[in-house]
Tab-separated table of C-alpha atoms and ligand atoms in Angstrom:
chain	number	residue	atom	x	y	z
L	1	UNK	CA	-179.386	16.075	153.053
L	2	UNK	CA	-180.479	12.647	153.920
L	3	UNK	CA	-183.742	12.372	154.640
L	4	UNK	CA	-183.768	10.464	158.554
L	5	UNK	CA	-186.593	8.165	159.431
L	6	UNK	CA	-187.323	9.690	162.968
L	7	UNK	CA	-189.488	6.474	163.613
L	8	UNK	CA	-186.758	4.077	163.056
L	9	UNK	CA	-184.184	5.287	166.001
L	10	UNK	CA	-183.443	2.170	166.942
L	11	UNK	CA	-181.919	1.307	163.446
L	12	UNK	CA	-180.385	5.262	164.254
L	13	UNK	CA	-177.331	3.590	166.569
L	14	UNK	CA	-175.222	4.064	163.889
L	15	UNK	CA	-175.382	6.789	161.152
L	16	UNK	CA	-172.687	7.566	158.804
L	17	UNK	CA	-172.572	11.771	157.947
L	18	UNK	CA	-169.794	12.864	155.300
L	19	UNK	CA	-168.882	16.410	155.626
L	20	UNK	CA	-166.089	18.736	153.877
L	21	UNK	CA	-164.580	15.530	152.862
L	22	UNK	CA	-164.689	14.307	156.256
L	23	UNK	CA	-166.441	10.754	157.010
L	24	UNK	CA	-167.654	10.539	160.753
L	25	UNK	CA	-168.749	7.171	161.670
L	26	UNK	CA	-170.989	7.678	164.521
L	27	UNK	CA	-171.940	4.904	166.364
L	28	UNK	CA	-172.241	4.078	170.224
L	29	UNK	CA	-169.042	4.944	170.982
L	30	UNK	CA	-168.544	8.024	169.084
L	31	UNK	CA	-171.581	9.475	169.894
L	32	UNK	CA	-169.983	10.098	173.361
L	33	UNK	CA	-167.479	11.939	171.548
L	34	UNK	CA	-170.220	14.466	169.778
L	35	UNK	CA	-171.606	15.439	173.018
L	36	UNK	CA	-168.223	16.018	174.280
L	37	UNK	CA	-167.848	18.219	171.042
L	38	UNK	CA	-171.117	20.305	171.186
L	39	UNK	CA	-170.531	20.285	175.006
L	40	UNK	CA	-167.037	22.398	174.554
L	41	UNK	CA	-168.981	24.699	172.262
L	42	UNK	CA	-171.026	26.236	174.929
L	43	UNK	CA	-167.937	26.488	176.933
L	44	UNK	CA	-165.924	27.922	174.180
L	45	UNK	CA	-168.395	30.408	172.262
L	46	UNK	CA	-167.103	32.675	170.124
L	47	UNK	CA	-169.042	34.484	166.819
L	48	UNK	CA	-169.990	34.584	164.376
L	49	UNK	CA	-171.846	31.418	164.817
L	50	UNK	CA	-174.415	29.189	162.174
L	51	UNK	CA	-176.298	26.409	163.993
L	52	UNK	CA	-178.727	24.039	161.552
L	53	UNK	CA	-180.788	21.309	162.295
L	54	UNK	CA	-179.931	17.766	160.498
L	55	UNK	CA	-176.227	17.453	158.525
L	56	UNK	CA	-176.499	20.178	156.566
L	57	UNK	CA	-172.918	20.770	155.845
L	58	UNK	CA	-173.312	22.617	152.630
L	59	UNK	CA	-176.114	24.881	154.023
L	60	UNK	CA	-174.166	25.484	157.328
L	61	UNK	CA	-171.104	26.636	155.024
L	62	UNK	CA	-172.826	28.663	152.557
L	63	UNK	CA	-174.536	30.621	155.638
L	64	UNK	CA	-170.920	31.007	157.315
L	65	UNK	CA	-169.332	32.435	153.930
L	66	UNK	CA	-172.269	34.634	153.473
L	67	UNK	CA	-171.571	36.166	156.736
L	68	UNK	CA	-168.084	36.534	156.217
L	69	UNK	CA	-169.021	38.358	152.941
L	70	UNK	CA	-170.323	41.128	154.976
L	71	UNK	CA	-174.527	39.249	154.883
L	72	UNK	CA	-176.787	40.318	157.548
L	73	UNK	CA	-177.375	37.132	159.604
L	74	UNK	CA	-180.779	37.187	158.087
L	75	UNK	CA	-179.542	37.204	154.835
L	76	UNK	CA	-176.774	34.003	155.692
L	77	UNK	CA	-179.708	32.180	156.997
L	78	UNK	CA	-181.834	32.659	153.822
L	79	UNK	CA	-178.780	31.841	151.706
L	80	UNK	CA	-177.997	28.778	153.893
L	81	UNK	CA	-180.872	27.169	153.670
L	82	UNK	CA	-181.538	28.197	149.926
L	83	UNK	CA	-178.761	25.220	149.498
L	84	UNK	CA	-181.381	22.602	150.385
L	85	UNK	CA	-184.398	24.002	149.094
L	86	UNK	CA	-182.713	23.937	146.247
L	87	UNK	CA	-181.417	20.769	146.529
L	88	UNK	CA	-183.928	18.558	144.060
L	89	UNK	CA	-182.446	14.978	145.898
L	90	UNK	CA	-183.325	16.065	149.389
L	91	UNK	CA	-186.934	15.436	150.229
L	92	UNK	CA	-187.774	17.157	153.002
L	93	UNK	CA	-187.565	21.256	151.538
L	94	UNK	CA	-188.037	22.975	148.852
L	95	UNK	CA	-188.014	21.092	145.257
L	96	UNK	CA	-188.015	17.535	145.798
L	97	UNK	CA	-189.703	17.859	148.897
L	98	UNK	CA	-192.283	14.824	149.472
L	99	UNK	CA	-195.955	15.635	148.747
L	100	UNK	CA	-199.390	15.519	150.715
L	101	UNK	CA	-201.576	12.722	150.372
L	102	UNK	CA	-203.077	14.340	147.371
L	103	UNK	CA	-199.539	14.634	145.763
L	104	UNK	CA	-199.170	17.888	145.673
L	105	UNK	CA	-195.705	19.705	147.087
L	106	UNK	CA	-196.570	22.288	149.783
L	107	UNK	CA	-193.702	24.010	151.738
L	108	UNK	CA	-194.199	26.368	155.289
L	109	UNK	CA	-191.322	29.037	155.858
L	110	UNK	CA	-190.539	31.385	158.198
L	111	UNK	CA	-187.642	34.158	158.959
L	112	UNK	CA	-187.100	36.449	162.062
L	113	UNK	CA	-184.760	39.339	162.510
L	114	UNK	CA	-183.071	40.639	165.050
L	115	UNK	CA	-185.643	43.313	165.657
L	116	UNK	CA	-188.405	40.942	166.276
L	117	UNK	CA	-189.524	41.349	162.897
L	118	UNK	CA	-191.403	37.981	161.205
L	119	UNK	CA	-192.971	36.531	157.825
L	120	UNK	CA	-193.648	33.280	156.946
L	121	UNK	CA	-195.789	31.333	153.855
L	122	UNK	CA	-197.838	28.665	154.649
L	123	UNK	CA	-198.501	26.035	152.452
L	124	UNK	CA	-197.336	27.057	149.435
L	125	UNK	CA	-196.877	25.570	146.102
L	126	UNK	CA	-194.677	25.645	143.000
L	127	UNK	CA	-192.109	27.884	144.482
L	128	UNK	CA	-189.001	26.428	145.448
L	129	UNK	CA	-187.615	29.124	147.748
L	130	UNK	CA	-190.432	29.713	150.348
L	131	UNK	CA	-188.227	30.789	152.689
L	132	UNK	CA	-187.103	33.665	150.716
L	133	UNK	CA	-190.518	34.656	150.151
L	134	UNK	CA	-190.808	34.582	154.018
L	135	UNK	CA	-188.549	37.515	154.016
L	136	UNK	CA	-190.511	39.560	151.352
L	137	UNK	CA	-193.953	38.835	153.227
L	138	UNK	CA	-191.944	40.343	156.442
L	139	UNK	CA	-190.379	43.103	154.658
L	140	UNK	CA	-192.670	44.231	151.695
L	141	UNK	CA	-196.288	43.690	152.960
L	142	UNK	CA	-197.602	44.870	155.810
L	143	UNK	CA	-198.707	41.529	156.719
L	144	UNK	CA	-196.596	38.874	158.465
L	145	UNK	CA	-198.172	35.489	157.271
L	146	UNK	CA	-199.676	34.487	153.676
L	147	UNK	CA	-201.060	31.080	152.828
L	148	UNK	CA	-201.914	28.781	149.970
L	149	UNK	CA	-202.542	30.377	146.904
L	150	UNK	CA	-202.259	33.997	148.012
L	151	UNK	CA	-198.929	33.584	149.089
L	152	UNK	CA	-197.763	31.918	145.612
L	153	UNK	CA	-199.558	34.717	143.843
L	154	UNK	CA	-197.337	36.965	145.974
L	155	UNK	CA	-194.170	35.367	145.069
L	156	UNK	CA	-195.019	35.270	141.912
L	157	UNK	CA	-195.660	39.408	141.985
L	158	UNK	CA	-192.059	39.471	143.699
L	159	UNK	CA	-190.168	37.846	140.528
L	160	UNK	CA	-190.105	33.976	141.853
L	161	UNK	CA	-190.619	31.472	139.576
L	162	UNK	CA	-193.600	28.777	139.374
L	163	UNK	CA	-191.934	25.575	138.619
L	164	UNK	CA	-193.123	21.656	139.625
L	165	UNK	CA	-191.566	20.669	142.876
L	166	UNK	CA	-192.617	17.238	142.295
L	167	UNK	CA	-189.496	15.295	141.625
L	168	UNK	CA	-189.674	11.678	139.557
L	169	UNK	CA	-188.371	10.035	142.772
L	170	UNK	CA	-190.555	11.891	145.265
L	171	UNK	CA	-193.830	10.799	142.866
L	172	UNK	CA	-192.324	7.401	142.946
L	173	UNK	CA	-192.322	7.212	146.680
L	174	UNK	CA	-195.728	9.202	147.272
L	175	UNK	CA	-197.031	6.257	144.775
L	176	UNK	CA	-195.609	3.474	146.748
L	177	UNK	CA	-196.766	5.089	149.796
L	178	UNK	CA	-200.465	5.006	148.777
L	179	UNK	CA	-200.247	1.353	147.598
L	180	UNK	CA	-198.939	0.690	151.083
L	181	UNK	CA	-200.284	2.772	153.597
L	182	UNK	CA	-203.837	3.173	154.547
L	183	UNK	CA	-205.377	6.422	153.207
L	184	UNK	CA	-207.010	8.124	156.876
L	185	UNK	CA	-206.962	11.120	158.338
L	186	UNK	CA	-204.658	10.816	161.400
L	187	UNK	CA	-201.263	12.827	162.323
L	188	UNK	CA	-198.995	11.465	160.031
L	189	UNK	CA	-195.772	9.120	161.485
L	190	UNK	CA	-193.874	9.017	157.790
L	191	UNK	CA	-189.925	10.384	157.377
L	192	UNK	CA	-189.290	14.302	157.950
L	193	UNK	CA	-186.167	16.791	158.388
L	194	UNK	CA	-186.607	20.190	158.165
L	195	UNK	CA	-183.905	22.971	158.155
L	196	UNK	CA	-184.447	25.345	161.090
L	197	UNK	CA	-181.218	27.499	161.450
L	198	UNK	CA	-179.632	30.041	163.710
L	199	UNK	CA	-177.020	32.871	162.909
L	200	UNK	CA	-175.236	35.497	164.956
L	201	UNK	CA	-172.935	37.972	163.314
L	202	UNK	CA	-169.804	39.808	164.582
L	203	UNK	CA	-172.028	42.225	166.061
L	204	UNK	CA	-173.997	39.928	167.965
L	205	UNK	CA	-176.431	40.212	165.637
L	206	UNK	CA	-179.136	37.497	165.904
L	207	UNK	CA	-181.461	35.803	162.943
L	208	UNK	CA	-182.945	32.690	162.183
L	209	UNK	CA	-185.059	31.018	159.518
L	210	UNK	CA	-187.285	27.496	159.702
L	211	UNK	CA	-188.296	25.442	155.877
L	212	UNK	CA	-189.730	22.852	155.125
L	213	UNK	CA	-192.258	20.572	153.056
L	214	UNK	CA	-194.037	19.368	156.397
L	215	UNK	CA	-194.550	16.176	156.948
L	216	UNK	CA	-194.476	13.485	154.064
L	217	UNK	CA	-198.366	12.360	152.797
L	218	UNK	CA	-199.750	14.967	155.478
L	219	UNK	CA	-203.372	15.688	154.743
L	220	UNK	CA	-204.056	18.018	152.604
L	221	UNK	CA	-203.926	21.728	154.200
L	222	UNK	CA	-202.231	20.798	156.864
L	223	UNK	CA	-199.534	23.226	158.561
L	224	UNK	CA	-196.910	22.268	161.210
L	225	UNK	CA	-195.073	24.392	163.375
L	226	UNK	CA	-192.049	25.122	160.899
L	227	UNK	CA	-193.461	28.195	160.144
L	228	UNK	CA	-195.248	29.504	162.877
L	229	UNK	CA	-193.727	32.044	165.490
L	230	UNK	CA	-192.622	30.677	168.553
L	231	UNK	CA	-193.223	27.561	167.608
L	232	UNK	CA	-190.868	26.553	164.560
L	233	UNK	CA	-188.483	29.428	165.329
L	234	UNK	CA	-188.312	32.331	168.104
L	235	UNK	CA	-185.409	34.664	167.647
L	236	UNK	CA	-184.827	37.624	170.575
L	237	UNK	CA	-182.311	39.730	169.828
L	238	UNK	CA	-181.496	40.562	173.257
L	239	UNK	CA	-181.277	36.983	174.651
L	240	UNK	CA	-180.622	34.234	171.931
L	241	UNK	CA	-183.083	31.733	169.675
L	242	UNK	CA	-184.272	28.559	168.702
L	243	UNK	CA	-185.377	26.116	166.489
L	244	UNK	CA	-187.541	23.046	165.740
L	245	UNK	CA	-187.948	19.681	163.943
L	246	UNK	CA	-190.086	17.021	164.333
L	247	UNK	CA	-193.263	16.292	164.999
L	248	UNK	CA	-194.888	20.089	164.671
L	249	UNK	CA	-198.061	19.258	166.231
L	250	UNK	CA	-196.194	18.821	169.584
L	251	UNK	CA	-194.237	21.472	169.023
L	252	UNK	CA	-197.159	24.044	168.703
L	253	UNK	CA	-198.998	22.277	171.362
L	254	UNK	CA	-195.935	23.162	173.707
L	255	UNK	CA	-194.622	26.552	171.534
L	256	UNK	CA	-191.468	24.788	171.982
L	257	UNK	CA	-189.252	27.922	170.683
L	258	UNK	CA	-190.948	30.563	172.489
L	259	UNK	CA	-190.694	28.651	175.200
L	260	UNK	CA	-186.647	27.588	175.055
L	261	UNK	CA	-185.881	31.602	174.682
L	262	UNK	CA	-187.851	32.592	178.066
L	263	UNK	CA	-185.705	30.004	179.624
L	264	UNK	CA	-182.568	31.492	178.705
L	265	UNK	CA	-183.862	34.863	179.543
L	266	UNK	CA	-184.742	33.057	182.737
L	267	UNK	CA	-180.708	32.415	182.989
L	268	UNK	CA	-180.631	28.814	181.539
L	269	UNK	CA	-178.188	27.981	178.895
L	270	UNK	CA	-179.170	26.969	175.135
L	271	UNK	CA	-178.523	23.172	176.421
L	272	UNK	CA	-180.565	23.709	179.629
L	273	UNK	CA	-183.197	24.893	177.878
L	274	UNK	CA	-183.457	22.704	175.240
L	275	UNK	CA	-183.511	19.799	177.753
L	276	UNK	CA	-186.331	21.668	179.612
L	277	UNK	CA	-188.781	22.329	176.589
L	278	UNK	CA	-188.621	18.585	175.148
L	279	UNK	CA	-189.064	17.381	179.082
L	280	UNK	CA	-192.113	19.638	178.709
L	281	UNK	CA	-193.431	17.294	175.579
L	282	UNK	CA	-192.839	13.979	177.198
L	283	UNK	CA	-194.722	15.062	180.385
L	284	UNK	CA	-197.678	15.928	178.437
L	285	UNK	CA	-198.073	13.380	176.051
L	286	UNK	CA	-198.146	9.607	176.702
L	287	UNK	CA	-196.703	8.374	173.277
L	288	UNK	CA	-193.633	9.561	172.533
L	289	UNK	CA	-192.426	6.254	171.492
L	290	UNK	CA	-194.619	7.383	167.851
L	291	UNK	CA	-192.591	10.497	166.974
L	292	UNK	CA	-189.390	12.526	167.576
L	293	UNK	CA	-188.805	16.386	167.637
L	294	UNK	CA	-185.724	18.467	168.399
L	295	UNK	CA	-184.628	21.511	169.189
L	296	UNK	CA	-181.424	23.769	168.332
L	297	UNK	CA	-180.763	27.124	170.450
L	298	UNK	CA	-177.924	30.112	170.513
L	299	UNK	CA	-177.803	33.018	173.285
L	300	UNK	CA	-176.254	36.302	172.979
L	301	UNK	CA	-172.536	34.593	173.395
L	302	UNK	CA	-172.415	32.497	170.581
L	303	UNK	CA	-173.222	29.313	172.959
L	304	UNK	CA	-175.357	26.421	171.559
L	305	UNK	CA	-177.749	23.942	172.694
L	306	UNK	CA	-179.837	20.730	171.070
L	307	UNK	CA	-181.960	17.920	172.449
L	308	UNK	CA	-184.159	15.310	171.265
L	309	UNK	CA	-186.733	13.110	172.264
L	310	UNK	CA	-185.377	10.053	171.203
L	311	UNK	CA	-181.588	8.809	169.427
L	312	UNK	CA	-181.146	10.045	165.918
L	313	UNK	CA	-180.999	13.805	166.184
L	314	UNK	CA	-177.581	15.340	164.163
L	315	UNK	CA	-177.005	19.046	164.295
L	316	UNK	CA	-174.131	21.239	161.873
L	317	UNK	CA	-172.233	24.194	163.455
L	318	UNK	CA	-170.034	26.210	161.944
L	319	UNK	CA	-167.829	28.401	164.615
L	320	UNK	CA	-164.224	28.310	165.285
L	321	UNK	CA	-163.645	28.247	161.689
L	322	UNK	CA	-164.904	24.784	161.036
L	323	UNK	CA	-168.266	22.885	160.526
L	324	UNK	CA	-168.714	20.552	163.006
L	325	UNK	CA	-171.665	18.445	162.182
L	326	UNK	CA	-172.769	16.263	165.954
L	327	UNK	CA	-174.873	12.949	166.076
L	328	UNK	CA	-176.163	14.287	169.403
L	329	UNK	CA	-176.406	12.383	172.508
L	330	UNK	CA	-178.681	14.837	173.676
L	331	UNK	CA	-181.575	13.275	174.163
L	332	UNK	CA	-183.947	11.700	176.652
L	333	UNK	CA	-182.709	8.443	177.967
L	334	UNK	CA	-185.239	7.779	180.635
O	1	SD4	C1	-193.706	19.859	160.514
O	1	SD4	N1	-191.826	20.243	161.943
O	1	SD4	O1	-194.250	20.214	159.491
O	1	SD4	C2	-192.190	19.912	160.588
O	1	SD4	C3	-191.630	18.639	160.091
O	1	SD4	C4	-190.199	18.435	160.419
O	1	SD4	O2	-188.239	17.364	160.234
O	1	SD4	O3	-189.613	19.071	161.228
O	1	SD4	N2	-189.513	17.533	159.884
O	1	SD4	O4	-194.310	19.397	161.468
């Protein structure tokens, strides 16, 4: 995955996404053509269904073979997004991931089943699969979230291996970045994509997992929503779920997830709803022109949903047999 300068949407007009061997050019034109395509999704839902944030065409697929291998839609989420955090070139999960200001690699996870069940690390180093450590915390503790060194300790009780997620190229960049940028405390604007993604099963069986180093040169002990329940990731069995990138202090501020599954339960779709919880960011905050987030949702049916703040948002679906990765239109033009 390509790690996406949110910031920079107006250089985001055109953005060139290769998957399955497929080139998409999206530009100004095309991009008309996406929302017709993610549009005819939530007319024509079917299941199983795998919805990721960013172009994540690998992770998409690997989550969508996984289910058809017989996986628990937990277990094709976890295997999904495994593909990036293993991924050492992408920089926003897992190894590779781009540090704090203080250099070091520290990755929030989180996983929720379709029986409301939820674990999630926090800020956790050396171990390049946090989210599948989110799943042990959920299923073999009787806790739900572990933190910092605790929750590497844990991992490292549960078989995972300590290794340095602190790639060459990553150092490289966190170097540059503290020749360039001045070293205060305030939220921090730099380049971020996490992987939040959705799966439903034959059965209707709903899951969804959220992973991801934060944001670039964050300070030090900082946490974002990617991890935290309702905010990074709500998943209701009984009604759909949803996901989040961006800018995770809005996100919390708003508990953007949380918040796009009540809709639906409320009778809105996944695109409805979507539209509704960013509208509920821009009305409370007076910059938006400083940072993006976006949301991805699923109901019951299979149907999806995704809207941004600003231009530059992609999603990847797999359903109908194919992965379908959009350049969304959604977002706010006002
Ligand atoms: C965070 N929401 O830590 C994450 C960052 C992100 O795409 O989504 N980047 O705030």
């Amino acid at each position: 995955m390509k790690r996406r300068n949110f910031l920079q949407k107006a250089a985001l007009g055109s953005v060139g996404i290769t998957t399955l061997g497929t080139s998409l050019r999206a530009t100004a034109a095309t991009s008309k053509k996406a929302k017709t395509t993610l549009r005819s999704q939530t007319s024509d839902a079917s299941l199983p269904v795998v919805i990721a944030t960013w172009s994540v065409a690998q992770a998409t697929q690997k989550a969508w073979q996984s289910l058809q291998e017989g996986s628990s839609a937990l277990d094709a989420v976890i295997a999904g997004c495994g593909v990036e955090e293993a991924n050492a070139k992408g920089q926003s999960v897992g190894i590779g991931g781009l540090p704090d200001r203080e250099g070091r690699v520290t990755l929030d996870a989180c996983v929720m089943n379709e029986k409301g069940n939820y674990g999630a690390v926090l800020c956790m180093q050396n171990i390049k699969h946090p989210i599948a450590v989110a799943k042990k915390v959920m299923e073999d503790t009787p806790h739900v979230i572990m933190a910092g060194g605790g929750a590497e300790q844990f991992a490292v009780s549960q078989g995972f291996e300590r290794e340095n997620l602190l790639t060459e190229q990553s150092k490289k960049d966190w170097e540059t970045w503290r020749q360039t940028s001045k070293y205060k405390p305030i939220i921090n604007i730099e380049n971020h994509d996490t992987i939040g993604m959705l799966a439903i099963d034959t059965n209707g069986t709903i899951s969804g997992g959220c992973t991801t180093s934060g944001l670039a040169y964050k300070m030090a002990g900082r946490v974002g929503d990617s991890a935290i329940i309702g905010s990074g990731l709500f998943v209701d069995n009984e009604i759909g779920a949803a996901t989040a990138t961006g800018l995770g202090e809005e996100v919390l501020k708003t508990v953007g997830s949380f918040l796009i599954v009540e809709l639906m339960r409320q009778g809105k779709s996944p695109q409805q709803a979507c539209e509704q919880a960013i509208l509920r960011i821009i009305e409370k905050t007076p910059n938006i022109q400083d940072f993006q987030v976006g949301y991805i949702a699923v109901n019951k049916k299979g149907e999806t949903g995704a809207y941004s703040i600003h231009e530059g948002f992609t999603t990847t679906t797999y359903q109908h047999q194919k992965n379908t990765i959009s350049n969304s239109d959604f977002y706010n033009k006002k």
